Coordinates of C-alpha atoms in Angstrom, one line a residue:
Chain Q
M20 CA 41.7 84.9 49.7
E21 CA 44.9 83.9 48.0
A22 CA 47.6 86.5 47.9
V23 CA 46.9 88.6 44.9
G24 CA 49.8 91.0 45.4
E25 CA 50.7 93.7 43.0
R26 CA 49.8 91.7 39.9
G27 CA 46.2 91.5 41.0
N28 CA 44.1 89.3 38.9
L29 CA 47.0 88.5 36.6
A30 CA 49.1 87.1 39.5
R31 CA 48.7 83.5 38.4
V32 CA 49.1 84.0 34.7
G33 CA 52.2 82.3 33.3
H34 CA 52.7 84.0 29.9
I35 CA 51.0 86.8 28.1
L36 CA 51.0 87.0 24.4
L37 CA 49.5 89.5 22.1
V38 CA 48.2 88.8 18.6
L39 CA 48.6 91.8 16.4
S40 CA 48.3 92.9 12.8
G41 CA 48.2 96.3 11.2
K42 CA 45.7 94.9 8.7
G43 CA 42.1 93.8 9.4
G44 CA 40.7 90.4 8.3
V45 CA 44.0 88.6 8.0
G46 CA 43.2 86.1 10.7
K47 CA 44.2 87.5 14.1
S48 CA 41.1 86.0 15.8
T49 CA 41.6 82.8 13.9
V50 CA 45.2 82.5 15.0
S51 CA 44.2 83.5 18.6
T52 CA 41.5 80.9 18.7
E53 CA 43.5 78.1 17.1
L54 CA 46.5 78.8 19.2
A55 CA 44.3 78.6 22.3
L56 CA 42.9 75.3 21.2
A57 CA 46.3 73.9 20.3
L58 CA 47.8 74.9 23.7
R59 CA 44.8 73.4 25.4
H60 CA 45.5 70.2 23.4
A61 CA 49.0 70.3 24.9
G62 CA 47.5 70.3 28.4
K63 CA 47.7 74.0 29.1
K64 CA 45.2 76.3 30.6
V65 CA 44.5 79.3 28.4
G66 CA 42.7 82.6 28.7
I67 CA 41.7 84.8 25.8
L68 CA 41.2 88.5 26.2
D69 CA 39.4 90.0 23.1
V70 CA 40.1 93.7 23.0
D71 CA 38.5 94.2 19.6
L72 CA 35.7 96.3 20.9
C73 CA 34.0 97.2 17.6
G74 CA 34.2 93.8 16.0
P75 CA 34.5 91.0 18.6
S76 CA 34.8 87.6 16.7
I77 CA 36.1 85.2 19.3
P78 CA 32.8 84.4 21.1
Q79 CA 31.3 83.1 17.8
M80 CA 34.5 81.2 16.9
L81 CA 34.3 79.4 20.3
K82 CA 30.5 79.1 20.2
V83 CA 29.9 81.0 23.4
Q84 CA 28.1 83.9 21.9
G85 CA 25.2 85.1 24.1
K86 CA 26.8 83.9 27.3
G87 CA 26.9 86.3 30.2
V88 CA 29.7 87.6 32.3
H89 CA 29.2 87.4 36.1
Q90 CA 30.6 89.7 38.7
C91 CA 32.2 88.4 41.9
D92 CA 34.1 90.1 44.7
S93 CA 37.4 90.3 42.9
G94 CA 36.0 91.2 39.5
W95 CA 34.4 89.8 36.3
V96 CA 34.3 86.1 35.9
P97 CA 35.3 85.2 32.3
V98 CA 33.2 82.8 30.3
F99 CA 34.5 79.2 30.3
V100 CA 34.4 77.5 26.9
D101 CA 34.4 73.9 28.0
Q102 CA 33.5 71.9 31.0
D103 CA 37.1 71.4 32.2
K104 CA 37.4 75.2 32.3
S105 CA 40.6 74.9 30.3
I106 CA 39.8 77.9 28.1
S107 CA 38.3 81.0 29.4
L108 CA 37.3 84.1 27.4
M109 CA 36.5 87.8 28.1
S110 CA 35.0 89.8 25.2
I111 CA 32.8 92.9 24.9
G112 CA 30.5 90.5 23.0
F113 CA 29.3 89.3 26.4
L114 CA 28.4 92.8 27.5
L115 CA 26.1 93.7 24.6
E116 CA 22.4 93.6 25.0
K117 CA 21.8 92.5 21.4
P118 CA 24.5 90.8 19.3
D119 CA 24.2 93.4 16.5
D120 CA 24.5 96.4 18.7
A121 CA 27.2 98.7 17.5
V122 CA 29.8 99.9 20.0
V123 CA 30.0 103.5 18.7
W124 CA 32.8 104.7 21.1
R125 CA 35.6 107.1 20.7
G126 CA 39.0 106.4 22.1
P127 CA 38.7 107.4 25.8
K128 CA 35.8 105.1 26.4
K129 CA 37.5 102.2 24.7
N130 CA 40.6 102.8 26.8
A131 CA 38.6 102.8 30.0
L132 CA 37.1 99.4 29.2
I133 CA 40.4 97.9 28.2
K134 CA 42.0 99.0 31.5
Q135 CA 39.1 97.3 33.2
F136 CA 39.5 94.1 31.1
I137 CA 43.2 94.0 32.1
S138 CA 42.7 94.6 35.8
D139 CA 39.3 93.3 36.7
V140 CA 38.9 89.9 35.1
T141 CA 39.4 87.0 37.5
W142 CA 41.5 84.7 35.3
G143 CA 42.8 82.5 38.1
D144 CA 45.5 80.0 37.2
L145 CA 46.5 80.3 33.5
D146 CA 49.5 79.0 31.6
F147 CA 48.8 81.5 28.8
L148 CA 46.8 84.6 28.3
I149 CA 46.3 85.4 24.6
V150 CA 45.2 89.0 23.9
D151 CA 43.5 89.4 20.5
T152 CA 43.5 92.9 19.1
P153 CA 41.7 94.9 16.5
P154 CA 43.6 96.1 13.4
G155 CA 45.7 99.2 13.6
T156 CA 48.1 101.1 15.9
S157 CA 45.8 103.3 17.9
D158 CA 43.9 103.6 21.1
E159 CA 43.2 99.9 21.8
H160 CA 46.9 99.0 21.1
I161 CA 48.5 101.8 23.0
S162 CA 46.2 101.2 26.0
T163 CA 46.7 97.4 26.0
V164 CA 50.4 97.6 25.7
E165 CA 50.6 100.3 28.4
S166 CA 48.4 98.4 30.8
L167 CA 50.2 95.1 30.3
R168 CA 53.7 96.5 30.6
P169 CA 53.9 95.8 34.4
Y170 CA 53.1 92.2 33.7
K171 CA 56.0 91.8 31.2
P172 CA 54.2 90.1 28.3
L173 CA 56.2 87.4 26.5
G174 CA 55.7 89.2 23.2
A175 CA 53.6 89.6 20.1
V176 CA 52.6 87.2 17.3
L177 CA 52.1 89.3 14.1
V178 CA 49.7 87.9 11.5
T179 CA 49.7 88.9 7.9
T180 CA 48.4 87.7 4.5
P181 CA 50.9 87.4 1.7
Q182 CA 50.0 90.3 -0.5
A183 CA 51.8 93.6 -0.6
V184 CA 49.0 95.7 0.9
S185 CA 48.9 93.6 4.0
I186 CA 52.7 93.4 4.3
G187 CA 52.8 97.2 4.2
D188 CA 50.4 97.5 7.2
V189 CA 52.3 94.8 9.2
R190 CA 55.6 96.7 8.6
R191 CA 54.0 99.6 10.5
E192 CA 52.9 97.2 13.2
L193 CA 56.5 96.0 13.6
M194 CA 57.5 99.7 14.1
F195 CA 54.8 99.9 16.7
C196 CA 56.3 97.0 18.6
K197 CA 59.7 98.5 18.3
K198 CA 58.6 101.9 19.6
T199 CA 56.6 100.4 22.5
G200 CA 59.3 97.9 23.4
L201 CA 57.1 94.9 22.7
R202 CA 59.1 91.8 21.7
V203 CA 58.1 90.2 18.5
I204 CA 57.8 86.4 18.9
G205 CA 57.3 86.0 15.2
I206 CA 55.3 86.4 12.0
V207 CA 52.5 84.1 10.8
E208 CA 51.5 84.2 7.1
N209 CA 47.8 83.3 6.9
M210 CA 45.7 82.5 3.8
S211 CA 48.8 81.5 1.8
G212 CA 47.5 79.3 -1.0
F213 CA 44.3 77.4 -1.6
V214 CA 44.4 73.8 -2.6
C215 CA 41.3 73.0 -4.7
P216 CA 39.5 70.1 -3.1
H217 CA 38.6 68.8 -6.5
C218 CA 41.8 68.8 -8.5
L219 CA 44.4 69.5 -5.7
E220 CA 45.7 72.5 -7.7
C221 CA 47.2 75.1 -5.4
T222 CA 46.2 78.7 -6.2
N223 CA 47.9 81.6 -4.4
L224 CA 44.8 83.8 -4.1
F225 CA 46.6 86.5 -2.2
S226 CA 50.0 85.9 -3.7
K227 CA 52.7 84.1 -1.7
G228 CA 55.8 84.4 0.4
G229 CA 55.3 88.0 1.6
G230 CA 55.3 87.0 5.3
E231 CA 58.5 85.1 5.2
E232 CA 60.2 87.8 3.3
L233 CA 59.0 90.4 5.7
A234 CA 60.3 88.3 8.7
R235 CA 63.7 88.0 7.0
H236 CA 63.8 91.7 6.2
A237 CA 62.9 92.7 9.8
G238 CA 65.1 90.1 11.4
V239 CA 62.3 88.4 13.4
P240 CA 61.4 84.7 13.5
F241 CA 59.0 83.3 10.8
L242 CA 56.5 81.0 12.5
G243 CA 54.9 79.5 9.4
C244 CA 52.3 79.6 6.6
V245 CA 48.7 78.7 7.3
P246 CA 47.0 77.8 4.0
L247 CA 43.4 78.8 3.2
D248 CA 41.4 75.8 4.3
P249 CA 37.6 75.6 4.0
Q250 CA 37.5 73.1 6.9
L251 CA 39.1 75.8 9.1
T252 CA 36.8 78.6 8.0
Q253 CA 33.9 76.3 8.4
S254 CA 34.9 75.2 11.9
L255 CA 35.3 78.8 13.0
E256 CA 31.9 79.7 11.6
E257 CA 30.4 76.9 13.6
G258 CA 32.5 77.2 16.7
R259 CA 34.0 73.7 16.5
D260 CA 37.3 72.5 17.8
F261 CA 39.4 72.4 14.6
I262 CA 42.5 71.1 16.4
Q263 CA 40.5 68.1 17.8
E264 CA 38.4 67.4 14.8
F265 CA 40.5 67.9 11.7
P266 CA 44.1 66.7 12.3
K267 CA 44.3 65.6 8.7
S268 CA 43.4 69.0 7.2
S269 CA 45.9 71.1 5.4
A270 CA 46.0 73.9 8.0
F271 CA 46.5 71.6 11.0
P272 CA 50.3 71.0 10.7
A273 CA 50.9 74.7 10.3
L274 CA 48.9 75.7 13.4
A275 CA 50.3 72.9 15.5
H276 CA 53.8 73.9 14.5
I277 CA 53.2 77.5 15.5
A278 CA 51.8 76.5 18.9
Q279 CA 54.9 74.2 19.4
Q280 CA 57.3 77.0 18.7
I281 CA 55.6 79.1 21.4
L282 CA 55.7 76.2 23.9
D283 CA 59.4 75.7 23.1
R284 CA 60.1 79.3 23.8
T285 CA 58.5 79.2 27.2
F286 CA 60.1 76.1 28.8
Chain H
M11 CA 25.6 96.9 28.1
A12 CA 25.6 94.9 31.3
E13 CA 27.1 95.4 34.7
G14 CA 30.3 97.2 35.7
P15 CA 31.4 100.8 35.5
G16 CA 32.5 101.8 32.0
A17 CA 30.0 99.4 30.7
A18 CA 27.1 100.9 32.6
P19 CA 23.7 101.2 30.8
P20 CA 23.1 104.6 29.4
P21 CA 20.9 106.8 31.6
H22 CA 17.3 107.3 30.5
G23 CA 17.3 110.1 27.9
C24 CA 21.0 109.6 27.0
P25 CA 21.6 111.8 24.0
G26 CA 24.0 109.3 22.5
T27 CA 27.8 109.5 22.2
S28 CA 27.6 111.1 18.7
S29 CA 25.2 113.8 19.8
A30 CA 26.3 117.4 20.2
Q31 CA 24.8 117.1 23.7
A32 CA 26.9 114.1 24.6
G33 CA 28.0 114.6 28.2
R34 CA 26.2 117.9 28.4
A35 CA 22.5 117.0 28.5
A36 CA 20.5 116.9 31.7
A37 CA 20.4 113.2 31.5
C38 CA 24.2 113.0 31.6
Q39 CA 24.4 114.3 35.1
G40 CA 25.7 111.5 37.3
C41 CA 26.4 109.1 34.4
P42 CA 29.8 107.5 34.9
S43 CA 30.6 108.2 31.2
Q44 CA 29.8 111.8 31.4
G45 CA 33.4 113.1 31.4
L46 CA 34.3 110.8 28.5
C47 CA 31.4 111.7 26.4
A48 CA 31.9 115.4 27.0
A49 CA 35.5 115.2 26.1
G50 CA 35.0 112.6 23.3
G51 CA 34.1 114.3 20.1
P52 CA 34.4 117.6 18.3
A53 CA 31.7 119.9 19.6
A54 CA 29.0 120.7 17.2
S55 CA 30.0 124.3 17.5
D56 CA 33.4 123.4 15.9
P57 CA 33.8 126.2 13.3
A58 CA 35.4 123.6 11.0
I59 CA 32.0 122.1 10.2
E60 CA 30.9 125.4 8.6
E61 CA 34.2 125.7 6.8
I62 CA 33.9 122.2 5.5
K63 CA 30.4 122.9 4.4
E64 CA 31.7 125.8 2.2
K65 CA 34.4 123.6 0.8
M66 CA 32.0 120.8 0.0
K67 CA 29.5 123.0 -1.8
I68 CA 31.3 122.2 -5.1
V69 CA 31.5 118.5 -4.4
K70 CA 28.4 117.0 -5.9
H71 CA 28.3 113.4 -4.5
K72 CA 29.9 112.0 -1.4
I73 CA 30.1 108.2 -0.9
L74 CA 31.5 106.5 2.2
V75 CA 32.8 102.9 1.8
L76 CA 32.3 101.1 5.1
S77 CA 32.6 97.7 6.7
G78 CA 32.6 96.6 10.3
K79 CA 35.2 94.0 9.3
G80 CA 38.7 94.4 8.2
G81 CA 40.3 92.9 5.1
V82 CA 37.0 92.4 3.2
G83 CA 38.1 94.6 0.3
K84 CA 37.0 98.2 1.3
S85 CA 40.2 99.8 -0.2
T86 CA 40.2 97.6 -3.3
F87 CA 36.5 98.5 -3.8
S88 CA 37.1 102.2 -3.2
A89 CA 40.0 102.3 -5.6
H90 CA 38.1 100.6 -8.3
L91 CA 35.0 102.6 -7.8
A92 CA 37.2 105.7 -8.3
H93 CA 38.8 104.1 -11.4
G94 CA 35.4 103.1 -12.8
L95 CA 33.8 106.5 -12.3
A96 CA 36.8 108.2 -13.7
K97 CA 36.2 106.4 -17.0
D98 CA 33.9 109.2 -17.8
E99 CA 36.4 111.9 -18.6
T100 CA 33.9 114.7 -18.0
K101 CA 33.7 113.8 -14.3
Q102 CA 36.1 114.7 -11.6
I103 CA 36.7 112.1 -9.0
A104 CA 38.4 112.4 -5.6
L105 CA 39.4 109.5 -3.3
L106 CA 40.0 110.2 0.3
D107 CA 41.6 107.5 2.5
I108 CA 40.8 108.1 6.2
D109 CA 42.3 104.8 7.4
I110 CA 44.9 106.7 9.4
C111 CA 46.7 103.7 10.9
G112 CA 46.6 101.4 7.9
P113 CA 46.5 103.5 4.7
S114 CA 46.4 101.1 1.7
I115 CA 45.1 103.4 -1.0
P116 CA 48.5 104.8 -2.1
K117 CA 49.8 101.2 -2.7
I118 CA 46.6 100.0 -4.4
M119 CA 46.6 103.1 -6.7
G120 CA 50.3 102.7 -7.5
I121 CA 51.3 106.1 -6.0
E122 CA 53.2 105.0 -2.9
G123 CA 56.0 107.4 -2.0
E124 CA 54.3 110.4 -3.6
Q125 CA 54.3 113.7 -1.6
V126 CA 51.6 116.2 -1.0
H127 CA 52.4 119.8 -1.9
Q128 CA 51.3 122.8 -0.1
S129 CA 50.0 125.7 -2.1
G130 CA 48.2 129.0 -1.3
S131 CA 44.9 127.2 -1.5
G132 CA 45.8 124.3 0.7
W133 CA 47.3 120.8 0.3
S134 CA 47.3 119.6 -3.3
P135 CA 46.1 116.0 -3.6
V136 CA 48.0 113.5 -5.7
Y137 CA 46.7 113.1 -9.2
V138 CA 46.6 109.6 -10.7
E139 CA 44.9 110.7 -13.8
E140 CA 43.7 114.1 -14.9
N141 CA 40.3 113.6 -13.4
L142 CA 41.2 111.4 -10.5
C143 CA 43.0 112.7 -7.4
V144 CA 43.9 111.0 -4.1
M145 CA 44.6 112.0 -0.5
S146 CA 45.9 109.7 2.2
V147 CA 47.9 109.9 5.4
G148 CA 50.3 107.6 3.5
F149 CA 51.6 110.6 1.6
L150 CA 52.6 112.3 4.8
L151 CA 54.7 109.5 6.2
S152 CA 58.5 109.5 5.9
G153 CA 58.7 105.8 4.8
P154 CA 57.0 102.5 4.5
D155 CA 57.9 101.5 8.1
D156 CA 56.6 104.7 9.6
A157 CA 53.7 103.9 11.9
V158 CA 51.0 106.3 12.9
I159 CA 50.6 105.6 16.6
W160 CA 47.9 108.0 17.3
R161 CA 45.0 108.0 19.7
G162 CA 41.5 109.3 18.6
P163 CA 41.8 113.1 18.9
K164 CA 44.9 113.2 16.7
K165 CA 43.2 111.0 14.0
N166 CA 40.1 113.3 14.2
G167 CA 42.3 116.4 13.6
M168 CA 43.8 114.8 10.6
I169 CA 40.4 114.0 9.1
K170 CA 39.3 117.5 9.7
Q171 CA 42.3 118.8 7.8
F172 CA 41.7 116.4 4.9
L173 CA 38.3 117.8 4.5
R174 CA 39.0 121.5 5.2
D175 CA 42.6 122.1 4.1
V176 CA 42.9 120.0 0.9
D177 CA 42.5 121.9 -2.3
W178 CA 39.9 119.5 -3.8
G179 CA 38.4 121.9 -6.4
E180 CA 35.2 121.0 -8.2
I181 CA 34.4 117.4 -7.7
D182 CA 31.6 115.2 -9.0
Y183 CA 32.3 112.2 -6.7
L184 CA 34.2 112.2 -3.4
I185 CA 34.8 108.6 -2.3
V186 CA 35.9 108.1 1.3
D187 CA 37.6 104.8 2.2
T188 CA 37.4 104.1 5.9
P189 CA 39.1 101.7 8.4
P190 CA 37.1 98.8 9.9
G191 CA 35.0 99.5 13.0
T192 CA 32.6 102.1 14.4
S193 CA 34.8 104.5 16.2
D194 CA 36.6 107.8 16.0
E195 CA 37.3 107.9 12.3
H196 CA 33.7 107.0 11.5
L197 CA 32.1 109.4 13.9
S198 CA 34.4 112.2 12.8
I199 CA 33.8 111.8 9.0
V200 CA 30.0 111.8 9.6
Q201 CA 30.1 114.7 12.0
Y202 CA 32.4 116.9 9.9
L203 CA 30.2 116.2 6.8
S204 CA 27.0 116.7 8.8
S205 CA 26.2 120.0 7.2
S206 CA 27.2 118.9 3.8
H207 CA 24.9 116.2 2.2
I208 CA 26.4 112.6 2.1
D209 CA 24.7 110.5 -0.6
G210 CA 25.2 107.4 1.4
A211 CA 27.4 104.4 2.4
V212 CA 28.4 101.4 0.4
I213 CA 29.0 98.5 2.8
I214 CA 31.4 95.7 2.0
T215 CA 31.3 92.2 3.4
T216 CA 32.5 88.7 2.8
P217 CA 30.0 85.8 2.9
Q218 CA 30.8 84.2 6.2
E219 CA 28.9 84.8 9.5
I220 CA 32.1 86.0 11.3
S221 CA 32.1 88.9 8.8
L222 CA 28.4 89.5 8.7
Q223 CA 28.1 89.9 12.4
D224 CA 30.5 92.8 12.3
V225 CA 28.7 94.2 9.2
R226 CA 25.4 94.2 11.0
K227 CA 27.0 96.4 13.6
E228 CA 28.1 98.8 10.9
I229 CA 24.6 98.9 9.5
N230 CA 23.3 99.8 13.0
F231 CA 25.9 102.5 13.2
C232 CA 24.6 103.9 9.9
H233 CA 21.0 103.9 11.4
K234 CA 22.3 105.6 14.6
V235 CA 24.0 108.4 12.8
K236 CA 21.3 108.6 10.1
L237 CA 23.6 107.8 7.2
P238 CA 21.7 106.4 4.2
I239 CA 22.8 103.0 2.9
I240 CA 23.3 102.8 -0.8
G241 CA 23.7 99.0 -0.6
V242 CA 25.9 96.1 0.3
V243 CA 28.6 94.4 -1.8
E244 CA 29.5 90.8 -1.1
N245 CA 33.2 90.3 -1.9
M246 CA 35.2 87.1 -2.2
S247 CA 32.0 85.1 -2.8
G248 CA 33.1 81.8 -4.3
F249 CA 36.3 80.8 -6.0
V250 CA 36.5 79.1 -9.4
C251 CA 39.6 76.9 -9.6
P252 CA 41.5 78.1 -12.7
K253 CA 42.4 74.5 -13.5
C254 CA 39.3 72.4 -13.1
K255 CA 36.8 75.3 -13.2
I256 CA 34.8 73.9 -10.2
E257 CA 33.7 76.5 -7.7
S258 CA 34.6 76.3 -4.0
Q259 CA 33.3 78.3 -1.1
I260 CA 36.5 79.5 0.7
F261 CA 34.5 81.7 3.0
P262 CA 31.3 79.7 3.2
P263 CA 28.0 81.6 3.6
T264 CA 26.9 79.5 6.5
T265 CA 24.0 81.8 7.4
G266 CA 22.9 82.7 3.8
G267 CA 25.6 85.3 3.1
A268 CA 24.9 88.9 2.3
E269 CA 21.8 88.1 0.3
K270 CA 20.0 86.8 3.3
M271 CA 21.2 89.6 5.6
C272 CA 20.0 92.2 3.1
Q273 CA 16.6 90.6 2.9
N274 CA 16.3 90.5 6.6
L275 CA 17.4 94.1 7.1
N276 CA 15.6 95.4 4.0
I277 CA 18.6 96.9 2.3
S278 CA 19.8 96.4 -1.3
L279 CA 22.5 94.0 -2.3
L280 CA 24.4 95.8 -5.0
G281 CA 26.2 92.6 -6.2
K282 CA 28.6 89.8 -5.5
V283 CA 32.2 89.8 -6.5
P284 CA 33.8 86.3 -6.9
L285 CA 37.4 85.7 -5.6
D286 CA 39.8 86.1 -8.5
P287 CA 43.4 85.5 -7.7
Q288 CA 44.3 88.2 -10.3
I289 CA 42.6 90.7 -8.1
G290 CA 44.4 89.6 -5.0
N291 CA 47.6 90.1 -6.9
C292 CA 46.5 93.4 -8.3
D293 CA 47.7 95.5 -5.4
Q294 CA 50.5 97.6 -6.9
G295 CA 48.6 100.1 -8.9
Q296 CA 47.1 98.0 -11.7
C297 CA 43.4 98.7 -12.5
F298 CA 41.6 95.5 -13.3
F299 CA 39.2 97.2 -15.7
S300 CA 42.1 97.4 -18.1
E301 CA 44.2 94.5 -16.8
I302 CA 41.6 91.8 -16.6
P303 CA 38.5 93.1 -18.5
E304 CA 37.1 89.6 -19.1
S305 CA 37.1 88.4 -15.5
P306 CA 33.7 87.7 -13.9
A307 CA 34.8 89.9 -11.0
T308 CA 35.4 92.8 -13.3
S309 CA 32.0 92.6 -14.9
S310 CA 30.4 92.3 -11.5
Y311 CA 32.3 95.5 -10.4
R312 CA 31.0 97.3 -13.5
N313 CA 27.4 96.5 -12.7
I314 CA 27.8 97.6 -9.1
I315 CA 29.3 100.9 -10.1
Q316 CA 26.5 101.5 -12.5
R317 CA 24.0 100.9 -9.7
I318 CA 25.8 103.4 -7.5
Q319 CA 25.8 106.0 -10.3
E320 CA 22.1 105.5 -10.8
Y321 CA 21.4 105.8 -7.0
C322 CA 23.4 109.0 -6.8
A323 CA 21.7 110.5 -9.9
L324 CA 18.3 109.7 -8.6
H325 CA 18.8 111.1 -5.2
H326 CA 20.5 114.2 -6.6
S327 CA 17.4 115.0 -8.7
Q328 CA 15.0 114.2 -5.8
E329 CA 16.9 116.5 -3.6
K330 CA 16.8 119.2 -6.2
L331 CA 13.1 118.8 -6.5
S332 CA 12.5 119.0 -2.8
N333 CA 14.8 122.0 -2.5
Q334 CA 12.7 123.7 -5.2
G335 CA 9.6 122.8 -3.5
M336 CA 10.8 124.5 -0.3
E337 CA 11.5 127.8 -2.1

């Protein structure tokens, strides 16, 4: 046995980042997945912890749905996404009997599982652990931040879409970070603009610029705009490695740039 | 659920977490979740349920707007369902926002910053029109940066107050907008309304599988708590470029979209609403029935609302008949 010490299963995890948003469906899981793929591309070992218990999306996005989690002496073994074992994932999706089973749980039960996810998963050596969260500022978030506090997370990446309704929810999430003492690494604006593949006209489906303005207003870094890109949505549906396969697509430079900024911050 | 405490399989005869017997039934003895289940929800003996039943007697129809997935358009749909129903000036419409951590309704309805007033008969909701009133936790916050960092029990208490302590008055349609998921808020609204009849749920989705997989969970939730499903609305289905008029699938229906899912699960598809940038930008109180009456999205909305009205009318008369039969 290697020395696990006080940090237990997280002893050999380099940096922990949380992906948050007050709003649902803005691309938290997309950003978590693509960030993991981009960091892997840069030669890093990455773990993803999916604490969205009612709507886990990451297993589908990494094409590992239906895989099982095994138990060993020191805890749960996460699911490895590739042969090199460079990305590992833990999600409630692996614990469900049937994929469409609803997890109809109130707070206390969700909190108990999150605590277990944080203490009992045998991540081993990781450069980054990315924690993907559900929307809101409630049980899952409070429990995750409280349980991770001893491990001093690097901070949170906040994801928003450009329109006012989404920005409003993300402002509340910023307040959550402030109140819980979680550092904000920066804001990502997702779904900003769609370039028609036929005529190259760019339409701002959900308006534009809200994320950058919010970052300026809140005095936190703006990490970039990710455009709506059908190649990206398609890759996520099919669980393909977008970073590897579509370096020429419109969303690629934005995602690569976000990953680079996180790498720059850690070395 | 597979191995590991906290994720242990439910014991044989488990009454279910939403049952009044949760944590108390004979089968719960020795189950690792017993304590959690027993402490989890409002007990069925909660006197509020009876009080809410009294209050809801003068609310004719109750519709929940649900989706397992966030950001698919629940609040936009709820708001426009309310606007659409309120077109009939003889009807009173109420819109209740139980998304406690991310209340979007005040902004979408253009009444952000309004306050709720207390009167002898309870909290007065905020009126958008004479026959359309709104209640949301957004009206109780001190500012737009104010976050509601609450765990389940506090959220449940708020929902109870919204149902019991708001001076709703006589209402034809109460529309309840919910947060994504299948957790505290959802269990609470169904439990608190358990003695008052709920017409059913409208489920919102987008076309891609990532969204549908969460929505199927929500449908299972409805079956579990015996909530009738009025139907499914597919939002953001296809986008017609305003310049070249060619349609693109931004959120591709790789597994057949809502249509296929509805066929497989034998529930009705109420309609598909295309992505219209004018809707995405309509988030500061504009109503697109009057702003963009010609948009295909608007006409699709009109059809869906009509189908919901028909459903409610039909079920209302059926219920009346069966009540008469019992007497």
